[in-house]
Amino acid sequence: DLPLNDRLSPAALLSALRSAGEPRLQGASVRWQCDVQGVEVLCNRDTLVGALLNLIENALQASVGAPRLKVHLYRRDETVRVCISDCGKGIDAETLGRLGEPFFTTRTTGTGLGLAVAKAVARAHQGDLQLRSRPGLGTCALMSLPLIPATHKPE
């Protein structure tokens, strides 16, 4: 079992992801947006950031021309949604249904494990991972994670 010893605000998660992703995102245009405050995510920071980096990597590789990505955190009921969207060519429904199966990949050098790992990490955080795609318009990887009330630390 994955120990969930870190409490991060969604803004802190976004910022950790941003610094971890920076080296790979040279030349890409990325919009970082966080619309959640006053709550936290109970997580294993390094594992979670690693899984989200996998999703960013996928989005980069799906991009045609100069990559344009958006990383958006927003709240839906008691969850925070981390949406990583690209403007790539999108994925057809049949392929979409198989993505996340270990060793199924659409890339010549891929193992197909990036998404499988990201799904497993989402589940270890009592969350889930969905992919939504519109051929011709791009794909959004959407990880949902449960929220907990923020702890008020004395100043």
mmCIF file of C-alpha atoms in Angstrom:
data_model
loop_
_atom_site.group_PDB
_atom_site.id
_atom_site.type_symbol
_atom_site.label_atom_id
_atom_site.label_comp_id
_atom_site.label_asym_id
_atom_site.label_seq_id
_atom_site.Cartn_x
_atom_site.Cartn_y
_atom_site.Cartn_z
ATOM 1 C CA ASP A 1 0.000 0.000 0.000
ATOM 2 C CA LEU A 2 1.143 3.499 -0.813
ATOM 3 C CA PRO A 3 1.656 5.641 2.307
ATOM 4 C CA LEU A 4 -0.217 8.940 1.919
ATOM 5 C CA ASN A 5 1.798 11.110 4.293
ATOM 6 C CA ASP A 6 1.699 14.442 2.484
ATOM 7 C CA ARG A 7 -1.001 17.075 2.722
ATOM 8 C CA LEU A 8 -0.872 19.464 -0.199
ATOM 9 C CA SER A 9 -3.108 22.294 -1.208
ATOM 10 C CA PRO A 10 -4.070 22.031 -4.889
ATOM 11 C CA ALA A 11 -1.944 25.157 -5.517
ATOM 12 C CA ALA A 12 1.086 23.468 -3.903
ATOM 13 C CA LEU A 13 0.455 20.350 -6.004
ATOM 14 C CA LEU A 14 0.304 22.463 -9.153
ATOM 15 C CA SER A 15 3.490 24.238 -8.224
ATOM 16 C CA ALA A 16 5.333 20.937 -7.464
ATOM 17 C CA LEU A 17 4.162 19.594 -10.811
ATOM 18 C CA ARG A 18 5.222 22.756 -12.555
ATOM 19 C CA SER A 19 8.779 22.684 -11.198
ATOM 20 C CA ALA A 20 9.114 18.947 -11.877
ATOM 21 C CA GLY A 21 7.779 19.374 -15.421
ATOM 22 C CA GLU A 22 9.694 22.516 -16.344
ATOM 23 C CA PRO A 23 12.764 20.720 -17.860
ATOM 24 C CA ARG A 24 10.558 18.634 -20.192
ATOM 25 C CA LEU A 25 8.372 21.515 -21.206
ATOM 26 C CA GLN A 26 10.964 23.630 -23.009
ATOM 27 C CA GLY A 27 9.385 25.019 -26.155
ATOM 28 C CA ALA A 28 5.860 24.071 -25.107
ATOM 29 C CA SER A 29 3.207 26.604 -24.294
ATOM 30 C CA VAL A 30 1.549 25.581 -21.016
ATOM 31 C CA ARG A 31 -1.277 27.285 -19.155
ATOM 32 C CA TRP A 32 -1.250 26.485 -15.437
ATOM 33 C CA GLN A 33 -4.488 27.229 -13.636
ATOM 34 C CA CYS A 34 -5.711 26.430 -10.130
ATOM 35 C CA ASP A 35 -9.247 27.302 -9.057
ATOM 36 C CA VAL A 36 -9.338 25.461 -5.710
ATOM 37 C CA GLN A 37 -8.641 26.960 -2.294
ATOM 38 C CA GLY A 38 -9.121 26.129 1.367
ATOM 39 C CA VAL A 39 -8.801 22.357 0.970
ATOM 40 C CA GLU A 40 -5.998 19.824 0.711
ATOM 41 C CA VAL A 41 -5.227 16.510 -0.905
ATOM 42 C CA LEU A 42 -3.865 13.674 1.210
ATOM 43 C CA CYS A 43 -1.240 12.181 -1.034
ATOM 44 C CA ASN A 44 2.125 10.652 -1.633
ATOM 45 C CA ARG A 45 3.604 13.745 -3.216
ATOM 46 C CA ASP A 46 6.416 12.226 -5.260
ATOM 47 C CA THR A 47 4.327 9.351 -6.599
ATOM 48 C CA LEU A 48 1.430 11.632 -7.473
ATOM 49 C CA VAL A 49 3.645 14.203 -9.191
ATOM 50 C CA GLY A 50 5.393 11.370 -11.070
ATOM 51 C CA ALA A 51 2.074 9.993 -12.329
ATOM 52 C CA LEU A 52 0.900 13.453 -13.425
ATOM 53 C CA LEU A 53 4.235 13.976 -15.192
ATOM 54 C CA ASN A 54 3.516 10.794 -17.161
ATOM 55 C CA LEU A 55 0.251 12.368 -18.280
ATOM 56 C CA ILE A 56 2.040 15.592 -19.261
ATOM 57 C CA GLU A 57 4.578 13.510 -21.194
ATOM 58 C CA ASN A 58 1.717 11.776 -23.055
ATOM 59 C CA ALA A 59 0.139 15.133 -23.862
ATOM 60 C CA LEU A 60 3.464 16.437 -25.191
ATOM 61 C CA GLN A 61 3.898 13.405 -27.414
ATOM 62 C CA ALA A 62 0.339 13.668 -28.686
ATOM 63 C CA SER A 63 0.901 17.238 -29.741
ATOM 64 C CA VAL A 64 1.281 18.146 -33.356
ATOM 65 C CA GLY A 65 3.714 20.985 -33.985
ATOM 66 C CA ALA A 66 4.539 23.213 -31.020
ATOM 67 C CA PRO A 67 2.808 21.678 -27.993
ATOM 68 C CA ARG A 68 0.027 23.693 -26.331
ATOM 69 C CA LEU A 69 -1.076 22.201 -23.031
ATOM 70 C CA LYS A 70 -3.337 23.270 -20.237
ATOM 71 C CA VAL A 71 -3.018 22.004 -16.683
ATOM 72 C CA HIS A 72 -6.153 22.975 -14.784
ATOM 73 C CA LEU A 73 -7.111 22.118 -11.199
ATOM 74 C CA TYR A 74 -10.718 22.697 -10.233
ATOM 75 C CA ARG A 75 -13.192 21.437 -7.690
ATOM 76 C CA ARG A 76 -16.116 19.118 -8.332
ATOM 77 C CA ASP A 77 -18.054 18.297 -5.133
ATOM 78 C CA GLU A 78 -15.583 16.707 -2.707
ATOM 79 C CA THR A 79 -12.882 16.068 -5.289
ATOM 80 C CA VAL A 80 -10.205 18.059 -7.018
ATOM 81 C CA ARG A 81 -9.904 17.380 -10.725
ATOM 82 C CA VAL A 82 -6.509 17.662 -12.354
ATOM 83 C CA CYS A 83 -7.126 18.086 -16.058
ATOM 84 C CA ILE A 84 -4.175 17.880 -18.435
ATOM 85 C CA SER A 85 -5.312 18.693 -21.933
ATOM 86 C CA ASP A 86 -3.505 18.873 -25.244
ATOM 87 C CA CYS A 87 -4.445 20.121 -28.680
ATOM 88 C CA GLY A 88 -3.255 16.971 -30.421
ATOM 89 C CA LYS A 89 -5.052 14.926 -33.017
ATOM 90 C CA GLY A 90 -7.234 13.155 -30.442
ATOM 91 C CA ILE A 91 -7.825 9.449 -29.982
ATOM 92 C CA ASP A 92 -10.530 7.329 -31.567
ATOM 93 C CA ALA A 93 -12.981 5.537 -29.278
ATOM 94 C CA GLU A 94 -11.570 2.046 -29.851
ATOM 95 C CA THR A 95 -8.012 3.102 -28.974
ATOM 96 C CA LEU A 96 -9.320 5.141 -26.047
ATOM 97 C CA GLY A 97 -10.979 2.028 -24.653
ATOM 98 C CA ARG A 98 -7.686 0.161 -24.633
ATOM 99 C CA LEU A 99 -5.404 2.891 -23.307
ATOM 100 C CA GLY A 100 -4.293 2.118 -19.797
ATOM 101 C CA GLU A 101 -3.976 -1.603 -20.550
ATOM 102 C CA PRO A 102 -0.389 -2.530 -19.739
ATOM 103 C CA PHE A 103 1.723 -2.940 -22.878
ATOM 104 C CA PHE A 104 -0.922 -1.446 -25.170
ATOM 105 C CA THR A 105 0.648 1.576 -26.812
ATOM 106 C CA THR A 106 0.259 3.689 -29.915
ATOM 107 C CA ARG A 107 3.913 4.736 -29.864
ATOM 108 C CA THR A 108 6.790 2.918 -31.446
ATOM 109 C CA THR A 109 8.940 3.199 -28.328
ATOM 110 C CA GLY A 110 6.216 3.108 -25.670
ATOM 111 C CA THR A 111 5.561 0.343 -23.147
ATOM 112 C CA GLY A 112 2.002 1.433 -22.441
ATOM 113 C CA LEU A 113 2.846 1.527 -18.749
ATOM 114 C CA GLY A 114 2.661 5.293 -18.212
ATOM 115 C CA LEU A 115 -1.135 5.366 -18.164
ATOM 116 C CA ALA A 116 -1.426 2.058 -16.313
ATOM 117 C CA VAL A 117 0.848 3.488 -13.611
ATOM 118 C CA ALA A 118 -1.068 6.781 -13.525
ATOM 119 C CA LYS A 119 -4.348 4.831 -13.102
ATOM 120 C CA ALA A 120 -2.872 2.722 -10.310
ATOM 121 C CA VAL A 121 -1.582 5.852 -8.544
ATOM 122 C CA ALA A 122 -5.008 7.523 -8.836
ATOM 123 C CA ARG A 123 -6.616 4.410 -7.299
ATOM 124 C CA ALA A 124 -4.033 4.331 -4.476
ATOM 125 C CA HIS A 125 -5.206 7.874 -3.665
ATOM 126 C CA GLN A 126 -8.889 6.743 -3.634
ATOM 127 C CA GLY A 127 -9.306 8.641 -6.880
ATOM 128 C CA ASP A 128 -9.599 7.746 -10.532
ATOM 129 C CA LEU A 129 -8.292 8.622 -13.942
ATOM 130 C CA GLN A 130 -10.346 9.128 -17.071
ATOM 131 C CA LEU A 131 -9.382 10.035 -20.581
ATOM 132 C CA ARG A 132 -11.652 12.112 -22.744
ATOM 133 C CA SER A 133 -10.804 12.719 -26.324
ATOM 134 C CA ARG A 134 -12.299 14.292 -29.406
ATOM 135 C CA PRO A 135 -10.583 13.297 -32.647
ATOM 136 C CA GLY A 136 -9.124 16.392 -34.265
ATOM 137 C CA LEU A 137 -9.414 18.467 -31.091
ATOM 138 C CA GLY A 138 -7.180 16.803 -28.539
ATOM 139 C CA THR A 139 -7.339 14.794 -25.368
ATOM 140 C CA CYS A 140 -7.840 15.533 -21.714
ATOM 141 C CA ALA A 141 -6.476 13.264 -18.984
ATOM 142 C CA LEU A 142 -8.592 13.851 -15.922
ATOM 143 C CA MET A 143 -7.461 12.665 -12.501
ATOM 144 C CA SER A 144 -9.924 13.045 -9.618
ATOM 145 C CA LEU A 145 -8.636 13.025 -6.057
ATOM 146 C CA PRO A 146 -10.611 13.240 -2.817
ATOM 147 C CA LEU A 147 -10.318 16.494 -0.873
ATOM 148 C CA ILE A 148 -9.868 16.912 2.852
ATOM 149 C CA PRO A 149 -10.404 20.096 4.875
ATOM 150 C CA ALA A 150 -7.261 22.200 5.121
ATOM 151 C CA THR A 151 -5.475 22.146 8.454
ATOM 152 C CA HIS A 152 -5.081 25.544 10.007
ATOM 153 C CA LYS A 153 -1.504 25.850 11.139
ATOM 154 C CA PRO A 154 -0.862 28.498 13.779
ATOM 155 C CA GLU A 155 0.980 31.480 12.302
#
